[in-house]
Coordinates of C-alpha atoms in Angstrom, one line a residue:
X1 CA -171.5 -34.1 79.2
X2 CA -170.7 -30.4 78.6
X3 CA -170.4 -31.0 74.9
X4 CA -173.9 -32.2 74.8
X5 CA -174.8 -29.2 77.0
X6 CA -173.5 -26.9 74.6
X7 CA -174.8 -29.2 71.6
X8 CA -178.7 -28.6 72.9
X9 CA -177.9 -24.9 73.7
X10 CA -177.2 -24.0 69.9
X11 CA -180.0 -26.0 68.8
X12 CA -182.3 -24.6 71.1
X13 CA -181.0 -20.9 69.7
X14 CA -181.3 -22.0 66.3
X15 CA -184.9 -23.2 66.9
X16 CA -185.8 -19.8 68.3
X17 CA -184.7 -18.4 65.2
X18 CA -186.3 -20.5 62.9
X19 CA -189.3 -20.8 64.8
X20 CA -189.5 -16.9 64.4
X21 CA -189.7 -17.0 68.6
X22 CA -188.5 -13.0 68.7
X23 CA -190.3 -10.0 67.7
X24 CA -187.8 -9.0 65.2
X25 CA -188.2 -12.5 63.1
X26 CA -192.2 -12.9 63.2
X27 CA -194.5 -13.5 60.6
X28 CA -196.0 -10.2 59.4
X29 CA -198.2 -11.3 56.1
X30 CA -200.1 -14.2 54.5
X31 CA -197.6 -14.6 52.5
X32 CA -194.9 -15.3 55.4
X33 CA -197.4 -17.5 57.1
X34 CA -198.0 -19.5 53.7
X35 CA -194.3 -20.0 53.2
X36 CA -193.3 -21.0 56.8
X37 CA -195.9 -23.9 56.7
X38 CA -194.0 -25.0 53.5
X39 CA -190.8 -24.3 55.0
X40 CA -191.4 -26.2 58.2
X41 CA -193.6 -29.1 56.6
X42 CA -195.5 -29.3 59.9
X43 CA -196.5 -26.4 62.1
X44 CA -199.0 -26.8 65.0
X45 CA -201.7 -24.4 64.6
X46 CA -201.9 -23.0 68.2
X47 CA -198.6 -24.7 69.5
X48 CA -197.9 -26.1 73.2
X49 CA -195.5 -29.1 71.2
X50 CA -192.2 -29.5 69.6
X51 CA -193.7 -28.2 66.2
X52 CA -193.0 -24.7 65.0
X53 CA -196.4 -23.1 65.7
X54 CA -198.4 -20.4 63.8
X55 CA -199.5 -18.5 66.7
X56 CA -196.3 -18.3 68.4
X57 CA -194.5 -16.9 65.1
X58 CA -197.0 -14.6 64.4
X59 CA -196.3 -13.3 67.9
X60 CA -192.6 -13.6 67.9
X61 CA -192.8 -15.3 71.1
X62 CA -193.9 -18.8 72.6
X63 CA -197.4 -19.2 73.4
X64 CA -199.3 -22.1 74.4
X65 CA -202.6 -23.1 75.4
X66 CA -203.1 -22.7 79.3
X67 CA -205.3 -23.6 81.8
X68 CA -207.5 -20.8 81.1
X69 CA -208.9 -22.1 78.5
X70 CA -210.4 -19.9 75.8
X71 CA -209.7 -16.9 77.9
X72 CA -206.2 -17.8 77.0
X73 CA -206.8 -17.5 73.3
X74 CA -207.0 -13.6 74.3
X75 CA -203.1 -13.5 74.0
X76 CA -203.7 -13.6 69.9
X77 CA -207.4 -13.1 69.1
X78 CA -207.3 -9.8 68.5
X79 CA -204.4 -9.8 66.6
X80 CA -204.7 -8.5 62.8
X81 CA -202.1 -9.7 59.6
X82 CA -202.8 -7.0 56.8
X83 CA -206.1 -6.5 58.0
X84 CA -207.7 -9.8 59.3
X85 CA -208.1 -11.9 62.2
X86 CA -205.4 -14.7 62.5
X87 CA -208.4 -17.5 62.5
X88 CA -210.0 -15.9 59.5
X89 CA -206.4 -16.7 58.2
X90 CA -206.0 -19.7 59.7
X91 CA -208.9 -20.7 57.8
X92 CA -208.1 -19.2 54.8
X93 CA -204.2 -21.7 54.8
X94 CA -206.4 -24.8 55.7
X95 CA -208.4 -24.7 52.9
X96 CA -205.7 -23.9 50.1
X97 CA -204.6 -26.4 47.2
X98 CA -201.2 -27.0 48.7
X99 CA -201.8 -27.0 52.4
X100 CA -204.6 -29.4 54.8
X101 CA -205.0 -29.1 58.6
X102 CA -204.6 -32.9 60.3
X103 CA -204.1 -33.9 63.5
X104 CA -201.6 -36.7 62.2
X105 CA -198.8 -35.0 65.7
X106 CA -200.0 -35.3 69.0
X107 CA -203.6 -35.3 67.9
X108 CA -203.2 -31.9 67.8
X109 CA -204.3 -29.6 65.0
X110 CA -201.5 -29.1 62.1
X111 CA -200.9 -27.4 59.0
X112 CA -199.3 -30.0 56.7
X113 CA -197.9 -28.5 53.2
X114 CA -198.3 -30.8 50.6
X115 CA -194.5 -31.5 49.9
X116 CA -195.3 -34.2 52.7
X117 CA -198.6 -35.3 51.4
X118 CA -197.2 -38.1 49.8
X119 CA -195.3 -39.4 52.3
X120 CA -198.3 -39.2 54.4
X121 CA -200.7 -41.2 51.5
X122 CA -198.7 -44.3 51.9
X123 CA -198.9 -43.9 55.7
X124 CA -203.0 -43.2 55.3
X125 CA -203.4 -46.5 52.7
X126 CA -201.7 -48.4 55.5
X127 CA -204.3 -47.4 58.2
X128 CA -206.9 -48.2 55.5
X129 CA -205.9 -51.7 55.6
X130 CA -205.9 -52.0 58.8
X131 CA -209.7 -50.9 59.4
X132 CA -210.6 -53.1 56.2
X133 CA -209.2 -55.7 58.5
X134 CA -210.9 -54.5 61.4
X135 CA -207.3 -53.9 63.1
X136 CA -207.9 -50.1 64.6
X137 CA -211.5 -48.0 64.6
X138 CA -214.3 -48.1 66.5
X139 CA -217.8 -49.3 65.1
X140 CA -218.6 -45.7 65.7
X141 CA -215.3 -44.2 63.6
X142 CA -215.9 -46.8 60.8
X143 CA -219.6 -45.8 60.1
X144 CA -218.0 -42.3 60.0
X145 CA -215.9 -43.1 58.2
X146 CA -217.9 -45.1 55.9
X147 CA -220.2 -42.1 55.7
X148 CA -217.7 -39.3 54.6
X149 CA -216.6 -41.7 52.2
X150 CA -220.0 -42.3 50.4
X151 CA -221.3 -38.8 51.4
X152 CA -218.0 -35.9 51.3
X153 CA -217.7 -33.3 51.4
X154 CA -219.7 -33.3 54.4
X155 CA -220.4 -30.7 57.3
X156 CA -220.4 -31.3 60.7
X157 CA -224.2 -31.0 61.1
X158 CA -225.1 -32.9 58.7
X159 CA -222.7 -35.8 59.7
X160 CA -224.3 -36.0 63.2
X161 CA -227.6 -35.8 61.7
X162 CA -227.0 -38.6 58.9
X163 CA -225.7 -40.7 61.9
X164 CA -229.0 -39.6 64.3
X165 CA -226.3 -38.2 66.8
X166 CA -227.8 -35.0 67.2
X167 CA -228.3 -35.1 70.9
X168 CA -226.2 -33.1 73.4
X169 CA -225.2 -36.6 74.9
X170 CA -223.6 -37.7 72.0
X171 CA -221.2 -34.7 71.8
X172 CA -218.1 -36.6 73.4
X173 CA -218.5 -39.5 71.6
X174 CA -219.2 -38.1 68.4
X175 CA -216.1 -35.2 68.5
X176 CA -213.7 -38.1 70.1
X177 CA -214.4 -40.1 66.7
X178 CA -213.2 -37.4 64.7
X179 CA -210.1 -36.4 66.5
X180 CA -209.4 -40.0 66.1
X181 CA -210.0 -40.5 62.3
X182 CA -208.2 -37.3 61.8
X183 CA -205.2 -38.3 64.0
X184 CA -205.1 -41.2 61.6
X185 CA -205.3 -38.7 58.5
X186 CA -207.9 -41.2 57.4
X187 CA -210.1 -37.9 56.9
X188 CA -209.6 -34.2 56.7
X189 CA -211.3 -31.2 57.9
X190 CA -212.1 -27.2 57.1
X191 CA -214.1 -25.1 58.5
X192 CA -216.8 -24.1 56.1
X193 CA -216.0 -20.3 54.1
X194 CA -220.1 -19.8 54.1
X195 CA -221.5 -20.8 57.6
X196 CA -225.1 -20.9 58.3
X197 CA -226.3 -18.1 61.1
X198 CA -224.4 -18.8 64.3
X199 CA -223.5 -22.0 62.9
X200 CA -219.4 -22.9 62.7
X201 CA -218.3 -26.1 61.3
X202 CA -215.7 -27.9 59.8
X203 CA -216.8 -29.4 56.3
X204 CA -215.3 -33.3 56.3
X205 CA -213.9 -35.1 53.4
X206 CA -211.6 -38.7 52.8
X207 CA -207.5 -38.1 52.6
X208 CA -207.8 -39.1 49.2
X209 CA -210.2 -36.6 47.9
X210 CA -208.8 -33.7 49.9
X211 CA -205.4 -34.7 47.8
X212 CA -207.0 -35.6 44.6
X213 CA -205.8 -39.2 45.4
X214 CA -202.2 -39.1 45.5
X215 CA -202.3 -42.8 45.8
X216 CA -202.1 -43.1 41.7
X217 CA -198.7 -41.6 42.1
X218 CA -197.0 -43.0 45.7
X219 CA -194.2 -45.1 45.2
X220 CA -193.1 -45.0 48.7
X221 CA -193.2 -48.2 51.2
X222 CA -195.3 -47.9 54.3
X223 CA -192.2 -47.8 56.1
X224 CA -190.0 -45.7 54.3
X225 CA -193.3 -43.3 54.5
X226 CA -193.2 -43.6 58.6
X227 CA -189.2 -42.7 58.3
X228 CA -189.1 -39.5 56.1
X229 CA -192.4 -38.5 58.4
X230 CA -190.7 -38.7 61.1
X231 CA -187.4 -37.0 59.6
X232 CA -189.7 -34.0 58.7
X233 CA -190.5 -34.0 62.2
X234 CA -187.5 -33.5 63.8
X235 CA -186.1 -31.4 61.5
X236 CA -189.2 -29.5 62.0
X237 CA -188.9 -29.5 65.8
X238 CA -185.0 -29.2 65.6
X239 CA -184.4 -30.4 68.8
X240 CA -186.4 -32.6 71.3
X241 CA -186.9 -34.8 73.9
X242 CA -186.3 -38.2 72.5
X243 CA -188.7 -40.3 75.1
X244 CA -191.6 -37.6 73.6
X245 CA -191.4 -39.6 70.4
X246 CA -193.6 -42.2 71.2
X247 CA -195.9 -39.9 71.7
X248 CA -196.1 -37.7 68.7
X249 CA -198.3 -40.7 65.9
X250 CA -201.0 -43.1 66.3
X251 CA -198.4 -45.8 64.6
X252 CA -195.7 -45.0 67.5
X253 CA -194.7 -49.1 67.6
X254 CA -193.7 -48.9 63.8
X255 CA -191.7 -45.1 64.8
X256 CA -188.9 -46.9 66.9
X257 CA -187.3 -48.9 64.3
X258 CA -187.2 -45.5 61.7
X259 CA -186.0 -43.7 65.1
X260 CA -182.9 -45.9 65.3
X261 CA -182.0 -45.8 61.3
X262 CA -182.0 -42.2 61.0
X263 CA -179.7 -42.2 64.2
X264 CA -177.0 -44.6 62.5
X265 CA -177.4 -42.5 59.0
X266 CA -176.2 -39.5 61.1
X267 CA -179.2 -37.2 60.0
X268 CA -179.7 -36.5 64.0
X269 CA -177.3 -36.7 66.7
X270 CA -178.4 -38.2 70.5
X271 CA -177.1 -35.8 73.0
X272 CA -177.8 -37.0 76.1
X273 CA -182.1 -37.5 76.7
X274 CA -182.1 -35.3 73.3
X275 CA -182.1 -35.5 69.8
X276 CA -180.4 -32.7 67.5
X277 CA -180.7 -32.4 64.2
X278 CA -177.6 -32.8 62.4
X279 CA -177.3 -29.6 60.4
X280 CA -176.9 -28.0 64.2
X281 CA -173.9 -29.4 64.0
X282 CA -172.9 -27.3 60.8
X283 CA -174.5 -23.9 61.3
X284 CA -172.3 -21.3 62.6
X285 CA -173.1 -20.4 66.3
X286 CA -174.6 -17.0 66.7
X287 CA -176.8 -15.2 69.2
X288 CA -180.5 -14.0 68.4
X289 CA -181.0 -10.1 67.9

């Protein structure tokens, strides 16, 4: 229908502007950078999803990752924010008191501010049940596991090492177990400030320590956790593809039933394949400069 047409069209204008996707509206200082991660909630650290990414507003553009590979990375390597490398920055936000890197959306890395963290600690105690249960994990991911969780803060190195998977044939295996735990949030990484010689590495600790155990204070059901998530999301995203959701978490069955609530509350509008955002709906229509 042409008034779903139109409906995506101003959301996808308003996304540009809020997702600083012009040269005029990009990020220019830490500062900026710090305050779009708490103004989004979620922002994907390189991009290539829904989420608002870093990169791209730093740009004032859309970039994604390609099929080049690092020689992609080229695009925004070089660039400088009052002086310094965007990943010395990017470093900098994901190990500040009020914002964590996770790859809780499409398994993809993301700058989380903490206004979400406890929405995301009833989520995490959830999946914590459910590997005391033996429900989800790998033997592999539960030793990890079990090993940051006796043994955090913990560097990469010495992870491998404690868990004798120091050879190069264990590299898959070994990284695939992390990306997983951290897709569940179940822990969180940072790349160490003071790396050894030619050595980079993230430096591993449990969701509850890197939030000083927010658990003591959560008040929110698992399921009212998965539905504001979710919210954040979109709103986040402002407009998507609505078969893209089952996608986006590693609890997508429990996502369909928050999906449909927030639809009859009227908080986001289906338009077609779509969903908008509501508040499209009430901002004024006007073109990008």
């Amino acid at each position: 229908m042409k008034s779903n047409d139109q409906l995506v069209k101003k959301a996808e204008e308003i996304r540009q502007r809020e997702h600083r996707l012009r040269p005029s509206l990009r990020l220019k200082t830490q500062s900026e950078i710090v305050n779009f991660v708490h103004d989004m909630g979620l922002v994907s650290a390189l991009g290539g999803n829904e989420l608002p990414s870093l990169i791209s507003a730093v740009m004032g553009k859309a970039w994604r990752p390609s099929s080049k590979g690092f020689s992609g990375w080229l695009d925004w390597w070089s660039l400088k924010i009052e002086g310094k490398q965007i990943a010395s920055i990017s470093s900098e936000i994901e190990r500040r008191d009020d914002i964590l890197a996770s790859r809780v959306f499409r398994r993809t890395k993301t700058f989380v501010s903490d206004k979400l963290w406890p929405v995301l600690d009833s989520i995490v105690r959830h999946q914590s049940e459910l590997v005391a249960k033996g429900k989800i994990l790998s033997a592999l991911e539960r030793k990890l596991l079990e090993t940051v969780e006796a043994e955090g803060p913990i560097r990469t190195d010495q992870l491998r090492k404690r868990l004798k998977l120091e050879a190069r044939e264990n590299n898959y295996k070994f990284h695939r177990s992390l990306t997983n735990l951290e897709g569940y949030a179940l822990i969180v990484g940072a790349e160490d400030p003071h790396p050894e010689k030619h050595l980079h590495a993230n430096i591993w600790q449990t969701w509850e320590k890197r939030t000083h155990n927010l658990a003591a204070h959560a008040t929110l059901s698992y399921q009212e956790s998965v539905s504001r998530l979710l919210e954040a999301s979109i709103e986040a995203c402002v407009v998507i593809r609505e078969d893209q959701i089952r996608k986006w978490f590693e609890w997508s069955s429990d996502t369909e039933a928050a999906k449909e609530n927030l639809l009859q509350s009227g908080k986001f509008r289906r338009a077609d394949s779509y969903l908008v955002t509501s508040r499209v709906l009430d901002s004024p229509h006007r073109h990008l400069s």
